[in-house]
Amino acid sequence: DAKTTQPPSMDCAEGRAANLPCNHSTISGNEYVYWYRQIHSQGPQYIIHGLKNNETNEMASLIITEDRKSSTLILPHATLRDTAVYYCIVRARNNDMRFGAGTRLTVKP
Amino acid sequence: DTGVSQDPRHKITKRGQNVTFRCDPISEHNRLYWYRQTLGQGPEFLTYFQNEAQLEKSRLLSNRFSAERPKGSFSTLEIQRTEQGDSAMYLCASSSDFSTDTQYFGPGTRLTVL
């Protein structure tokens, strides 16, 4: 599986959009981009995933560049409850998840 | 869909004791995964099952660890002769290879070895 690079930490003001970047320059054609988050002492929570096209669900939007070497997770209106560690993972279907250190997002009032 | 459940949520044991954790996957998910997470790190893959077959094991899974999924439903993870280095959060996830194979995680079992 391809390796990902994420900033270790980010801050965001409550009510503003949080844009979390992820670099995955060695991604293969069959690998999806997955995003999970983990709130302290809980199991990771699935957010969204995509292959080539941008994706949106009730939690977030995922923007994948045309060359697929990077992506951005967007939380449109961050709340204090969005404070968590966010993991970007690239993974081929049927493979296990390889987590990095993630980005610690702190939403501030 | 009640989600992935794990039991117990917390376990404190003395070094040298055996412990067993249980994971109940989302109903009809045929794949089940075990991960371990230590403080400040992301989860690390341990092993996974497709139905009752254990298809992959990480090198992290020492011979003191054994996992089973006897009927292709719930799974158990046993650690024999626990060591202080086994203290961690043990996470279970499940997925269905009939859909997107997205893994959904349980709340985890936090193990403390004294």
Coordinates of C-alpha atoms in Angstrom, one line a residue:
Chain A
D1 CA 0.0 0.0 0.0
A2 CA 1.1 3.5 -0.7
K3 CA 2.4 5.7 2.1
T4 CA 0.7 9.0 3.0
T5 CA 2.0 12.2 4.5
Q6 CA -0.1 14.4 6.7
P7 CA 0.7 17.5 8.8
P8 CA 0.9 16.5 12.5
S9 CA -1.5 19.1 13.7
M10 CA -3.9 21.8 12.6
D11 CA -6.2 24.3 14.2
C12 CA -9.6 25.5 12.9
A13 CA -12.1 28.0 14.2
E14 CA -15.5 26.7 15.2
G15 CA -18.0 27.2 12.3
R16 CA -15.3 27.6 9.7
A17 CA -14.3 24.9 7.1
A18 CA -11.5 22.6 8.1
N19 CA -9.3 21.5 5.2
L20 CA -7.1 18.6 5.9
P21 CA -4.4 17.8 3.3
C22 CA -2.9 14.4 2.5
N23 CA -0.1 13.6 0.1
H24 CA 0.0 10.1 -1.5
S25 CA 2.4 10.5 -4.4
T26 CA 3.0 6.8 -4.8
I27 CA -0.7 5.7 -5.0
S28 CA -1.5 2.9 -7.4
G29 CA -4.4 2.9 -9.8
N30 CA -6.4 0.4 -7.8
E31 CA -5.9 2.1 -4.4
Y32 CA -8.7 4.1 -2.8
V33 CA -8.2 7.1 -0.5
Y34 CA -9.9 6.5 2.9
W35 CA -10.4 9.0 5.7
Y36 CA -11.1 8.0 9.3
R37 CA -11.0 10.0 12.5
Q38 CA -10.5 9.0 16.1
I39 CA -11.8 10.9 19.0
H40 CA -9.8 10.3 22.2
S41 CA -10.1 6.7 23.6
Q42 CA -12.7 5.6 20.9
G43 CA -12.3 3.4 17.9
P44 CA -11.6 5.0 14.5
Q45 CA -14.7 6.3 12.8
Y46 CA -15.1 6.0 9.0
I47 CA -15.6 9.3 7.3
I48 CA -15.4 8.9 3.5
H49 CA -13.5 7.3 0.7
G50 CA -12.9 7.8 -3.0
L51 CA -11.0 6.5 -6.0
K52 CA -10.8 9.2 -8.6
N53 CA -13.8 11.5 -8.3
N54 CA -14.6 13.9 -5.6
E55 CA -17.0 12.6 -3.0
T56 CA -19.4 14.1 -0.5
N57 CA -21.5 12.7 2.3
E58 CA -23.2 14.0 5.3
M59 CA -20.0 14.2 7.2
A60 CA -17.4 15.6 4.8
S61 CA -16.2 16.2 1.2
L62 CA -13.2 14.5 -0.3
I63 CA -11.3 16.3 -3.1
I64 CA -8.8 14.2 -5.0
T65 CA -6.4 15.9 -7.4
E66 CA -6.5 14.8 -11.0
D67 CA -3.2 13.0 -10.8
R68 CA -4.4 11.4 -7.5
K69 CA -1.2 12.2 -5.8
S70 CA -2.9 14.3 -3.1
S71 CA -6.3 14.8 -1.5
T72 CA -8.1 17.1 0.9
L73 CA -10.8 16.3 3.4
I74 CA -13.1 19.2 4.0
L75 CA -15.3 19.5 7.1
P76 CA -17.6 22.4 5.9
H77 CA -18.6 23.8 9.3
A78 CA -16.3 22.5 12.0
T79 CA -17.7 22.1 15.5
L80 CA -15.9 21.4 18.8
R81 CA -16.9 17.8 18.5
D82 CA -14.8 17.5 15.3
T83 CA -11.7 17.7 17.4
A84 CA -9.9 14.4 16.7
V85 CA -7.0 12.7 15.0
Y86 CA -7.7 12.4 11.3
Y87 CA -6.1 9.6 9.3
C88 CA -5.7 9.5 5.6
I89 CA -5.1 5.9 4.2
V90 CA -4.6 4.6 0.7
R91 CA -5.6 1.1 0.3
A92 CA -6.4 -1.4 -2.4
R93 CA -9.7 -3.2 -2.0
N94 CA -9.4 -6.3 0.2
N95 CA -6.2 -5.1 1.8
D96 CA -5.8 -4.2 5.5
M97 CA -5.5 -0.6 6.7
R98 CA -2.1 0.9 7.3
F99 CA -2.5 3.9 9.6
G100 CA 0.1 6.6 9.9
A101 CA 0.3 9.2 12.7
G102 CA -2.6 11.3 11.3
T103 CA -3.4 15.0 11.8
R104 CA -4.5 16.2 15.1
L105 CA -7.3 18.7 14.4
T106 CA -8.2 21.1 17.2
V107 CA -11.4 23.1 16.7
K108 CA -11.3 26.2 18.8
P109 CA -14.2 28.3 19.9
Chain B
D1 CA -27.1 -2.5 12.1
T2 CA -25.8 -2.4 15.7
G3 CA -22.2 -1.8 14.8
V4 CA -19.1 -3.7 15.9
S5 CA -19.0 -4.5 19.6
Q6 CA -16.1 -5.5 21.7
D7 CA -16.0 -7.0 25.2
P8 CA -14.6 -6.2 27.7
R9 CA -14.0 -2.5 27.1
H10 CA -11.3 -2.4 29.8
K11 CA -9.1 -5.2 31.2
I12 CA -6.5 -4.9 33.9
T13 CA -4.3 -7.9 34.5
K14 CA -1.1 -8.9 36.1
R15 CA 2.0 -9.9 34.1
G16 CA 2.0 -13.5 33.2
Q17 CA -1.8 -14.0 33.1
N18 CA -3.8 -14.9 30.0
V19 CA -6.5 -12.7 28.7
T20 CA -9.2 -13.1 26.0
F21 CA -11.1 -10.5 24.1
R22 CA -14.2 -10.9 22.1
C23 CA -15.4 -9.0 19.0
D24 CA -18.9 -9.2 17.4
P25 CA -18.8 -7.8 13.9
I26 CA -21.6 -6.1 12.0
S27 CA -24.2 -8.7 11.0
E28 CA -23.3 -10.4 7.7
H29 CA -19.9 -8.9 7.5
N30 CA -17.7 -11.7 6.3
R31 CA -14.4 -10.0 7.0
L32 CA -13.0 -9.4 10.5
Y33 CA -9.8 -7.6 11.4
W34 CA -7.8 -7.1 14.6
Y35 CA -5.6 -4.1 15.3
R36 CA -3.5 -2.9 18.2
Q37 CA -2.9 0.7 19.1
T38 CA -0.4 2.1 21.6
L39 CA -0.5 5.6 23.0
G40 CA 0.2 8.3 20.4
Q41 CA 0.3 5.9 17.5
G42 CA -2.1 4.9 14.8
P43 CA -3.6 1.4 14.8
E44 CA -1.4 -1.4 13.6
F45 CA -2.8 -4.4 11.8
L46 CA -2.5 -7.8 13.5
T47 CA -4.6 -10.3 11.6
Y48 CA -7.7 -10.8 9.6
F49 CA -10.3 -13.4 8.8
Q50 CA -12.5 -14.0 5.8
N51 CA -15.4 -16.0 7.3
E52 CA -13.7 -18.6 9.6
A53 CA -10.4 -18.6 7.7
Q54 CA -7.5 -16.6 9.1
L55 CA -5.9 -15.3 5.9
E56 CA -3.2 -13.0 7.1
K57 CA -1.1 -12.4 10.2
S58 CA 1.3 -9.6 10.9
R59 CA 4.7 -10.2 12.3
L60 CA 3.4 -8.2 15.3
L61 CA 1.3 -11.3 16.2
S62 CA 3.8 -13.2 18.4
N63 CA 3.3 -16.8 19.3
R64 CA 1.7 -15.7 22.5
F65 CA -1.2 -14.3 20.5
S66 CA -3.9 -16.4 19.0
A67 CA -7.1 -15.4 17.2
E68 CA -10.1 -17.5 16.2
R69 CA -13.3 -17.1 14.4
P70 CA -14.8 -20.5 14.7
K71 CA -18.2 -20.1 13.0
G72 CA -17.4 -17.1 10.9
S73 CA -19.3 -14.7 13.2
F74 CA -17.7 -13.5 16.4
S75 CA -13.9 -13.6 17.0
T76 CA -11.7 -14.0 20.0
L77 CA -8.2 -12.7 20.5
E78 CA -6.2 -14.4 23.3
I79 CA -2.9 -13.3 24.7
Q80 CA -1.0 -15.8 26.8
R81 CA 1.6 -14.9 29.5
T82 CA 0.9 -11.2 29.1
E83 CA 3.8 -8.8 29.3
Q84 CA 3.8 -5.1 30.1
G85 CA 4.5 -4.3 26.5
D86 CA 1.1 -5.8 25.6
S87 CA -0.6 -2.9 27.2
A88 CA -2.5 -1.2 24.4
M89 CA -5.9 -0.7 22.8
Y90 CA -7.1 -3.7 20.9
L91 CA -9.4 -2.8 18.0
C92 CA -11.7 -5.0 15.9
A93 CA -13.1 -4.0 12.6
S94 CA -15.4 -5.7 10.1
S95 CA -16.3 -5.3 6.5
S96 CA -18.1 -7.0 3.7
D97 CA -16.3 -7.9 0.5
F98 CA -19.7 -7.9 -1.2
S99 CA -19.8 -4.1 -1.1
T100 CA -17.1 -1.5 -0.8
D101 CA -15.1 -3.5 1.8
T102 CA -15.1 -0.4 4.0
Q103 CA -13.9 -1.3 7.5
Y104 CA -16.0 -0.3 10.5
F105 CA -14.3 -0.3 13.9
G106 CA -15.5 -1.2 17.3
P107 CA -14.9 0.8 20.4
G108 CA -11.8 -1.3 21.4
T109 CA -10.6 -3.1 24.5
R110 CA -8.1 -1.3 26.5
L111 CA -5.6 -3.7 28.1
T112 CA -3.4 -2.7 31.0
V113 CA -0.8 -5.2 32.2
L114 CA 0.6 -4.5 35.6

